[in-house]
Amino acid sequence: MAQSNQYPYYKIEDKDGDSDGNLKIYIILIDSDDGRAYEKLSTDAARLDYMRKHAHDSWSVVQPDSVFYEDTAAGKEYVIKINSREYEGLQKLLQEDGSSWPPGTKEFDAMVRYYKERATTVKDISGCP
């Protein structure tokens, strides 16, 4: 059961029915009639069903399906789909935390080269402001 001493609510993530990796998060306050009823449920399926019907708040989390590099001077956007071989290769060129290296470094230049050579899609952005 997703309860934390830090937060006064139960929280559950709903990934059902979404193949894009998006999810919906539901919460119910612990100190409420709904929270006490939720606490008595014994299975994740029952908890999720209860949350869908009685949540005090909910929000959607949208996961990106790609990453990109924009070369504004060339008017191109290089796109790499997440969950592809190209994306796995790109991750090896990023810093440990997943961020890019600072511009002007050899690591940044290698990442830009990789985007240009391995992009799954190249978009023309020369007409965009």
mmCIF file of C-alpha atoms in Angstrom:
data_model
loop_
_atom_site.group_PDB
_atom_site.id
_atom_site.type_symbol
_atom_site.label_atom_id
_atom_site.label_comp_id
_atom_site.label_asym_id
_atom_site.label_seq_id
_atom_site.Cartn_x
_atom_site.Cartn_y
_atom_site.Cartn_z
ATOM 1 C CA MET A 1 0.000 0.000 0.000
ATOM 2 C CA ALA A 2 1.467 3.360 -1.061
ATOM 3 C CA GLN A 3 1.463 5.238 2.217
ATOM 4 C CA SER A 4 4.230 7.481 3.392
ATOM 5 C CA ASN A 5 4.660 9.027 6.820
ATOM 6 C CA GLN A 6 5.656 12.174 4.944
ATOM 7 C CA TYR A 7 2.375 12.496 3.029
ATOM 8 C CA PRO A 8 -1.180 12.452 4.459
ATOM 9 C CA TYR A 9 -2.599 10.431 1.563
ATOM 10 C CA TYR A 10 -2.579 7.102 -0.217
ATOM 11 C CA LYS A 11 -1.366 7.226 -3.811
ATOM 12 C CA ILE A 12 -1.654 4.716 -6.635
ATOM 13 C CA GLU A 13 -0.499 4.797 -10.258
ATOM 14 C CA ASP A 14 -2.818 3.541 -12.994
ATOM 15 C CA LYS A 15 -0.979 2.259 -16.076
ATOM 16 C CA ASP A 16 -3.840 0.083 -17.336
ATOM 17 C CA GLY A 17 -4.948 0.473 -20.925
ATOM 18 C CA ASP A 18 -2.164 2.823 -22.012
ATOM 19 C CA SER A 19 0.546 1.381 -24.197
ATOM 20 C CA ASP A 20 2.428 4.699 -24.507
ATOM 21 C CA GLY A 21 3.804 4.596 -20.964
ATOM 22 C CA ASN A 22 1.466 7.363 -19.794
ATOM 23 C CA LEU A 23 -0.193 6.961 -16.435
ATOM 24 C CA LYS A 24 -2.768 8.484 -14.149
ATOM 25 C CA ILE A 25 -2.070 9.078 -10.467
ATOM 26 C CA TYR A 26 -4.866 9.004 -7.891
ATOM 27 C CA ILE A 27 -4.761 10.065 -4.239
ATOM 28 C CA ILE A 28 -7.071 9.689 -1.256
ATOM 29 C CA LEU A 29 -6.513 11.425 2.066
ATOM 30 C CA ILE A 30 -5.617 8.921 4.782
ATOM 31 C CA ASP A 31 -7.644 10.679 7.467
ATOM 32 C CA SER A 32 -10.999 10.426 5.688
ATOM 33 C CA ASP A 33 -13.813 7.910 5.336
ATOM 34 C CA ASP A 34 -12.516 7.015 1.863
ATOM 35 C CA GLY A 35 -8.981 6.623 3.231
ATOM 36 C CA ARG A 36 -10.139 4.282 5.977
ATOM 37 C CA ALA A 37 -12.151 2.222 3.452
ATOM 38 C CA TYR A 38 -9.152 2.102 1.089
ATOM 39 C CA GLU A 39 -6.910 0.868 3.908
ATOM 40 C CA LYS A 40 -9.117 -2.212 4.400
ATOM 41 C CA LEU A 41 -8.773 -3.372 0.778
ATOM 42 C CA SER A 42 -6.447 -6.337 0.378
ATOM 43 C CA THR A 43 -5.551 -6.511 -3.334
ATOM 44 C CA ASP A 44 -3.964 -4.029 -5.741
ATOM 45 C CA ALA A 45 -6.816 -4.577 -8.209
ATOM 46 C CA ALA A 46 -9.420 -3.678 -5.568
ATOM 47 C CA ARG A 47 -7.391 -0.639 -4.486
ATOM 48 C CA LEU A 48 -7.057 0.615 -8.053
ATOM 49 C CA ASP A 49 -10.771 0.147 -8.731
ATOM 50 C CA TYR A 50 -11.619 1.983 -5.505
ATOM 51 C CA MET A 51 -9.231 4.841 -6.333
ATOM 52 C CA ARG A 52 -10.728 5.270 -9.791
ATOM 53 C CA LYS A 53 -14.160 5.758 -8.236
ATOM 54 C CA HIS A 54 -13.333 7.672 -5.027
ATOM 55 C CA ALA A 55 -10.113 9.628 -5.602
ATOM 56 C CA HIS A 56 -9.886 13.005 -3.927
ATOM 57 C CA ASP A 57 -7.507 14.175 -6.654
ATOM 58 C CA SER A 58 -5.912 12.776 -9.796
ATOM 59 C CA TRP A 59 -3.609 13.862 -12.587
ATOM 60 C CA SER A 60 -2.150 12.437 -15.750
ATOM 61 C CA VAL A 61 1.543 11.991 -16.373
ATOM 62 C CA VAL A 62 2.560 12.027 -20.018
ATOM 63 C CA GLN A 63 5.771 10.254 -20.958
ATOM 64 C CA PRO A 64 7.711 11.491 -24.003
ATOM 65 C CA ASP A 65 8.067 9.112 -26.940
ATOM 66 C CA SER A 66 11.216 10.708 -28.356
ATOM 67 C CA VAL A 67 14.154 13.023 -27.717
ATOM 68 C CA PHE A 68 15.506 15.625 -30.096
ATOM 69 C CA TYR A 69 18.330 17.996 -30.938
ATOM 70 C CA GLU A 70 17.615 21.225 -32.817
ATOM 71 C CA ASP A 71 20.287 22.644 -35.087
ATOM 72 C CA THR A 72 18.774 26.089 -35.685
ATOM 73 C CA ALA A 73 21.653 27.205 -37.904
ATOM 74 C CA ALA A 74 20.995 24.284 -40.265
ATOM 75 C CA GLY A 75 17.202 24.491 -39.806
ATOM 76 C CA LYS A 76 16.944 20.828 -38.761
ATOM 77 C CA GLU A 77 15.507 18.925 -35.825
ATOM 78 C CA TYR A 78 16.960 15.459 -35.274
ATOM 79 C CA VAL A 79 14.578 13.093 -33.481
ATOM 80 C CA ILE A 80 15.382 9.747 -31.843
ATOM 81 C CA LYS A 81 12.539 7.504 -30.649
ATOM 82 C CA ILE A 82 12.731 6.289 -27.069
ATOM 83 C CA ASN A 83 12.871 2.471 -26.744
ATOM 84 C CA SER A 84 14.876 2.139 -29.951
ATOM 85 C CA ARG A 85 18.393 0.892 -30.620
ATOM 86 C CA GLU A 86 19.334 4.449 -31.542
ATOM 87 C CA TYR A 87 18.148 5.694 -28.146
ATOM 88 C CA GLU A 88 20.173 3.035 -26.329
ATOM 89 C CA GLY A 89 23.263 4.227 -28.200
ATOM 90 C CA LEU A 90 22.500 7.866 -27.405
ATOM 91 C CA GLN A 91 22.273 7.122 -23.689
ATOM 92 C CA LYS A 92 25.903 5.976 -23.727
ATOM 93 C CA LEU A 93 26.917 9.466 -24.878
ATOM 94 C CA LEU A 94 25.075 11.315 -22.103
ATOM 95 C CA GLN A 95 26.188 12.109 -18.577
ATOM 96 C CA GLU A 96 25.429 9.651 -15.791
ATOM 97 C CA ASP A 97 22.257 11.538 -14.820
ATOM 98 C CA GLY A 98 20.979 11.453 -18.427
ATOM 99 C CA SER A 99 21.706 15.086 -19.246
ATOM 100 C CA SER A 100 23.798 16.293 -22.182
ATOM 101 C CA TRP A 101 27.326 17.506 -21.791
ATOM 102 C CA PRO A 102 27.880 21.283 -21.976
ATOM 103 C CA PRO A 103 28.142 22.770 -25.493
ATOM 104 C CA GLY A 104 31.704 23.079 -26.705
ATOM 105 C CA THR A 105 32.916 19.848 -25.089
ATOM 106 C CA LYS A 106 34.050 16.884 -27.144
ATOM 107 C CA GLU A 107 31.275 14.806 -25.522
ATOM 108 C CA PHE A 108 28.634 17.312 -26.665
ATOM 109 C CA ASP A 109 30.064 17.290 -30.186
ATOM 110 C CA ALA A 110 29.952 13.463 -30.212
ATOM 111 C CA MET A 111 26.290 13.562 -29.136
ATOM 112 C CA VAL A 112 25.418 16.040 -31.915
ATOM 113 C CA ARG A 113 27.205 13.858 -34.478
ATOM 114 C CA TYR A 114 25.272 10.844 -33.210
ATOM 115 C CA TYR A 115 21.939 12.661 -33.569
ATOM 116 C CA LYS A 116 22.807 13.683 -37.135
ATOM 117 C CA GLU A 117 23.953 10.185 -38.134
ATOM 118 C CA ARG A 118 21.352 8.079 -36.292
ATOM 119 C CA ALA A 119 18.168 10.175 -36.062
ATOM 120 C CA THR A 120 15.008 8.149 -36.634
ATOM 121 C CA THR A 121 13.400 11.309 -38.106
ATOM 122 C CA VAL A 122 14.833 14.590 -39.401
ATOM 123 C CA LYS A 123 12.449 17.546 -39.531
ATOM 124 C CA ASP A 124 12.886 20.777 -41.448
ATOM 125 C CA ILE A 125 12.464 23.682 -39.028
ATOM 126 C CA SER A 126 13.900 26.419 -41.238
ATOM 127 C CA GLY A 127 10.510 28.128 -41.541
ATOM 128 C CA CYS A 128 9.853 28.136 -37.786
ATOM 129 C CA PRO A 129 10.409 31.321 -35.748
#
